[in-house]
Amino acid sequence: MSRKSDLEESWRRNAENWTRAVRDRLIPSRNAGTDAAIVEAIVRRKPARFLDMGCGEGWLCRAVAEKTGCAATGLDGTAALIEAARAADPNGSYRTLSYDDVIAGAPVPNAPFDVIAFNYALFEEDIVPLLRAAKHLLVDNGVIVIQTLHPDNDPGDGTDGWREEDFAAFENEAWAKMPWYFRTTESWETVISDTGLSFELVEFPRVGSAGDPLSLVLTLTANE
Amino acid sequence: MSRKSDLEESWRRNAENWTRAVRDRLIPSRNAGTDAAIVEAIVRRKPARFLDMGCGEGWLCRAVAEKTGCAATGLDGTAALIEAARAADPNGSYRTLSYDDVIAGAPVPNAPFDVIAFNYALFEEDIVPLLRAAKHLLVDNGVIVIQTLHPDNDPGDGTDGWREEDFAAFENEAWAKMPWYFRTTESWETVISDTGLSFELVEFPRVGSAGDPLSLVLTLTANE
């Protein structure tokens, strides 16, 4: 199997474990600040329409809708996660759509959007077609917000390449390993440049004001 | 002469022209947003003590002191600029000190500082010793804020190297050419890493929300 199909298969197999891990707040880095960082980066734009790409069980849609009153839409390629999202938020708008569907131009409900988020949701090697497709779903002056691993936290050798998450921190559960592609800051810059998006802001959330960096949060505009 | 002495000499020769250019607001990019961007990046930290490194005729000290009520200190290696700063702000604290003096450990009045700014004030090739010295002038959780050229606006070939500013935009005035060292975003990352500083935020001020990028504004902490 390709890494891409391994990646998709891992989410199908992990859907139930993942939903529990998010909802029971079992992921230390999320509690330490990455959840708050992505919510803040979205909410300060005061979106009327928000899209969460790779929304999983939907926590970010619920959080943003609660804080802003906006119409939140979530897309995910894993049907079981979309079912979990709908069960937790019957008024929300959740749709099972893969990234390939979006790249192919499948209609996205409620488009265009003021803010589109990818919160730890860009795991593939070539993400340019997806980001280009997302760009076309933005209103004028809309932004794409990406949260991703801080390069200091790369478990590999610090150069672009595939890594494997084994979810060992969760113990005792039957997790399927998930392949994901690490990229350096320089590689992120190249990707963003190739999409025709422009950096508006790069943030470096930490554990407290003096702690280790937890992630990168990129705010991107469609302005040339 | 070395580029460093050319650089120092250009400021001595341009001190009067520069003071007039700043005070008469003759620099379009400053009016378009870079002045506002650096003031905002400093003021939101609510500094009680602020240091402007390479303060020139002192406008940034005056602006920050006016908005925050803080004690502002300005250092510059060019005596004529410090004289102009003192004349415009008799209550401010301005001192003629070169970067070499600071690197050598010369006492800096009012240290330590909550915020230290370099607003278009890092023109030399090797800026690591200066940034390390500045780091030692920070309080715990203090930050260094740097505004510099956006790489899209490089007049050269996009790789690290020396450039020359001829101030041609100002016409008719007897400006001395100023050498300055351009560095790429990647090179900035290397420099920051070598100083032991950490990125907290990178901003990309623009002309309006859809305009061209004017500059980079880096907010750096001393946290490892």
CSV table of N, CA and C in Angstrom, one decimal, chain A residues 150-216:
chain,number,residue,atom,x,y,z
A,150,HIS,N,6.0,22.1,15.5
A,150,HIS,CA,7.2,22.9,15.5
A,150,HIS,C,8.4,22.1,15.1
A,151,PRO,N,9.3,22.6,14.2
A,151,PRO,CA,10.4,21.8,13.8
A,151,PRO,C,11.3,21.2,14.9
A,152,ASP,N,11.4,22.0,16.0
A,152,ASP,CA,12.1,21.4,17.1
A,152,ASP,C,11.6,20.1,17.7
A,153,ASN,N,10.4,19.8,17.4
A,153,ASN,CA,9.7,18.6,17.9
A,153,ASN,C,9.7,17.5,16.9
A,154,ASP,N,10.5,17.6,15.8
A,154,ASP,CA,10.6,16.5,14.8
A,154,ASP,C,11.2,15.3,15.4
A,155,PRO,N,10.6,14.2,15.4
A,155,PRO,CA,11.2,12.9,15.9
A,155,PRO,C,12.3,12.4,15.0
A,156,GLY,N,12.4,13.0,13.8
A,156,GLY,CA,13.4,12.5,12.8
A,156,GLY,C,14.7,13.3,12.8
A,157,ASP,N,15.3,13.4,11.6
A,157,ASP,CA,16.6,14.0,11.5
A,157,ASP,C,16.6,15.4,11.1
A,158,GLY,N,15.4,16.0,11.1
A,158,GLY,CA,15.3,17.5,10.8
A,158,GLY,C,15.2,17.8,9.4
A,159,THR,N,15.2,16.9,8.5
A,159,THR,CA,15.0,17.2,7.1
A,159,THR,C,13.6,16.6,6.6
A,160,ASP,N,13.2,17.2,5.5
A,160,ASP,CA,11.9,16.7,5.0
A,160,ASP,C,11.8,15.2,4.8
A,161,GLY,N,10.7,14.6,5.2
A,161,GLY,CA,10.6,13.2,5.0
A,161,GLY,C,9.4,12.6,5.8
A,162,TRP,N,9.2,11.3,5.6
A,162,TRP,CA,8.1,10.6,6.2
A,162,TRP,C,8.4,10.2,7.6
A,163,ARG,N,7.5,10.3,8.5
A,163,ARG,CA,7.6,9.8,9.9
A,163,ARG,C,6.4,8.9,10.2
A,164,GLU,N,6.5,8.3,11.4
A,164,GLU,CA,5.4,7.4,11.7
A,164,GLU,C,4.9,7.6,13.1
A,165,GLU,N,3.7,7.9,13.3
A,165,GLU,CA,3.1,8.1,14.7
A,165,GLU,C,2.5,6.8,15.1
A,166,ASP,N,3.0,6.3,16.3
A,166,ASP,CA,2.5,5.0,16.8
A,166,ASP,C,1.5,5.2,17.9
A,167,PHE,N,1.2,6.4,18.4
A,167,PHE,CA,0.3,6.7,19.4
A,167,PHE,C,0.7,6.0,20.7
A,168,ALA,N,2.0,5.7,20.9
A,168,ALA,CA,2.4,5.0,22.1
A,168,ALA,C,2.1,5.7,23.4
A,169,ALA,N,2.0,7.0,23.3
A,169,ALA,CA,1.7,7.7,24.5
A,169,ALA,C,0.3,7.4,25.1
A,170,PHE,N,-0.5,6.7,24.3
A,170,PHE,CA,-1.9,6.4,24.7
A,170,PHE,C,-2.0,5.0,25.3
A,171,GLU,N,-1.0,4.2,25.2
A,171,GLU,CA,-0.9,2.9,25.8
A,171,GLU,C,-2.2,2.0,25.5
A,172,ASN,N,-2.0,0.8,25.7
A,172,ASN,CA,-3.1,-0.2,25.8
A,172,ASN,C,-4.2,-0.2,24.8
A,173,GLU,N,-4.1,0.7,23.8
A,173,GLU,CA,-5.2,0.8,22.9
A,173,GLU,C,-4.7,0.3,21.5
A,174,ALA,N,-5.7,-0.2,20.8
A,174,ALA,CA,-5.3,-0.8,19.5
A,174,ALA,C,-5.2,0.3,18.4
A,175,TRP,N,-4.2,1.1,18.5
A,175,TRP,CA,-4.0,2.1,17.5
A,175,TRP,C,-3.3,1.6,16.2
A,176,ALA,N,-3.7,2.0,15.0
A,176,ALA,CA,-3.0,1.8,13.8
A,176,ALA,C,-2.0,2.9,13.6
A,177,LYS,N,-0.8,2.5,13.2
A,177,LYS,CA,0.3,3.5,13.0
A,177,LYS,C,-0.1,4.5,11.8
A,178,MET,N,0.2,5.7,12.0
A,178,MET,CA,-0.1,6.7,11.0
A,178,MET,C,1.1,7.3,10.4
A,179,PRO,N,1.3,7.2,9.1
A,179,PRO,CA,2.5,7.9,8.4
A,179,PRO,C,2.1,9.3,8.3
A,180,TRP,N,3.1,10.2,8.4
A,180,TRP,CA,2.9,11.6,8.2
A,180,TRP,C,4.2,12.2,7.7
A,181,TYR,N,4.1,13.3,6.9
A,181,TYR,CA,5.3,13.9,6.3
A,181,TYR,C,5.7,15.1,7.1
A,182,PHE,N,7.0,15.1,7.5
A,182,PHE,CA,7.6,16.2,8.2
A,182,PHE,C,8.2,17.2,7.2
A,183,ARG,N,8.0,18.5,7.4
A,183,ARG,CA,8.7,19.5,6.6
A,183,ARG,C,9.3,20.6,7.4
A,184,THR,N,10.5,21.1,7.0
A,184,THR,CA,11.2,22.1,7.7
A,184,THR,C,10.5,23.5,7.5
A,185,THR,N,10.9,24.4,8.2
A,185,THR,CA,10.3,25.8,8.0
A,185,THR,C,10.5,26.3,6.6
A,186,GLU,N,11.7,26.0,6.1
A,186,GLU,CA,12.1,26.4,4.7
A,186,GLU,C,11.1,25.7,3.7
A,187,SER,N,10.9,24.5,4.0
A,187,SER,CA,10.0,23.7,3.1
A,187,SER,C,8.6,24.3,3.2
A,188,TRP,N,8.1,24.6,4.3
A,188,TRP,CA,6.8,25.3,4.5
A,188,TRP,C,6.8,26.6,3.6
A,189,GLU,N,7.8,27.3,3.7
A,189,GLU,CA,7.9,28.6,2.9
A,189,GLU,C,7.7,28.3,1.4
A,190,THR,N,8.4,27.3,1.0
A,190,THR,CA,8.3,26.9,-0.5
A,190,THR,C,6.9,26.5,-0.8
A,191,VAL,N,6.3,25.6,0.0
A,191,VAL,CA,4.9,25.2,-0.3
A,191,VAL,C,4.0,26.4,-0.4
A,192,ILE,N,4.1,27.3,0.6
A,192,ILE,CA,3.2,28.4,0.6
A,192,ILE,C,3.4,29.3,-0.6
A,193,SER,N,4.6,29.5,-0.9
A,193,SER,CA,5.0,30.3,-2.2
A,193,SER,C,4.4,29.6,-3.4
A,194,ASP,N,4.5,28.3,-3.5
A,194,ASP,CA,4.0,27.5,-4.6
A,194,ASP,C,2.4,27.6,-4.8
A,195,THR,N,1.8,27.8,-3.6
A,195,THR,CA,0.3,27.9,-3.7
A,195,THR,C,-0.2,29.2,-4.1
A,196,GLY,N,0.7,30.3,-4.1
A,196,GLY,CA,0.3,31.6,-4.3
A,196,GLY,C,-0.3,32.3,-3.1
A,197,LEU,N,-0.3,31.6,-2.0
A,197,LEU,CA,-0.7,32.2,-0.7
A,197,LEU,C,0.5,33.1,-0.2
A,198,SER,N,0.1,34.0,0.7
A,198,SER,CA,1.2,34.9,1.4
A,198,SER,C,1.0,34.8,2.9
A,199,PHE,N,2.2,34.8,3.5
A,199,PHE,CA,2.2,34.8,5.0
A,199,PHE,C,1.6,36.1,5.5
A,200,GLU,N,0.7,36.0,6.5
A,200,GLU,CA,0.3,37.2,7.2
A,200,GLU,C,0.9,37.2,8.6
A,201,LEU,N,1.1,36.0,9.2
A,201,LEU,CA,1.5,35.9,10.6
A,201,LEU,C,2.0,34.5,10.8
A,202,VAL,N,3.1,34.4,11.5
A,202,VAL,CA,3.6,33.1,12.0
A,202,VAL,C,3.7,33.1,13.5
A,203,GLU,N,3.0,32.3,14.2
A,203,GLU,CA,3.0,32.3,15.7
A,203,GLU,C,3.7,31.0,16.2
A,204,PHE,N,4.2,31.1,17.4
A,204,PHE,CA,5.0,30.0,18.0
A,204,PHE,C,4.4,29.7,19.4
A,205,PRO,N,3.3,29.1,19.5
A,205,PRO,CA,2.7,28.8,20.8
A,205,PRO,C,3.7,28.0,21.7
A,206,ARG,N,3.7,28.4,23.0
A,206,ARG,CA,4.5,27.7,23.9
A,206,ARG,C,3.8,27.2,25.2
A,207,VAL,N,4.4,26.4,25.9
A,207,VAL,CA,3.9,26.0,27.3
A,207,VAL,C,4.2,27.2,28.2
A,208,GLY,N,3.2,28.0,28.5
A,208,GLY,CA,3.5,29.2,29.3
A,208,GLY,C,4.4,30.2,28.5
A,209,SER,N,4.8,31.3,29.1
A,209,SER,CA,5.5,32.2,28.3
A,209,SER,C,7.0,31.8,28.1
A,210,ALA,N,7.5,30.9,29.0
A,210,ALA,CA,8.9,30.5,28.9
A,210,ALA,C,9.1,29.1,28.5
A,211,GLY,N,8.1,28.4,28.1
A,211,GLY,CA,8.2,27.0,27.8
A,211,GLY,C,8.7,26.7,26.4
A,212,ASP,N,8.7,25.4,26.1
A,212,ASP,CA,9.2,24.9,24.8
A,212,ASP,C,8.1,25.2,23.8
A,213,PRO,N,8.6,25.4,22.5
A,213,PRO,CA,7.6,25.7,21.5
A,213,PRO,C,6.8,24.4,21.2
A,214,LEU,N,5.4,24.6,21.1
A,214,LEU,CA,4.5,23.5,20.9
A,214,LEU,C,4.2,23.3,19.4
A,215,SER,N,4.2,24.3,18.7
A,215,SER,CA,3.7,24.2,17.3
A,215,SER,C,4.0,25.5,16.5
A,216,LEU,N,3.7,25.5,15.2
A,216,LEU,CA,3.7,26.6,14.4
A,216,LEU,C,2.2,26.9,14.0
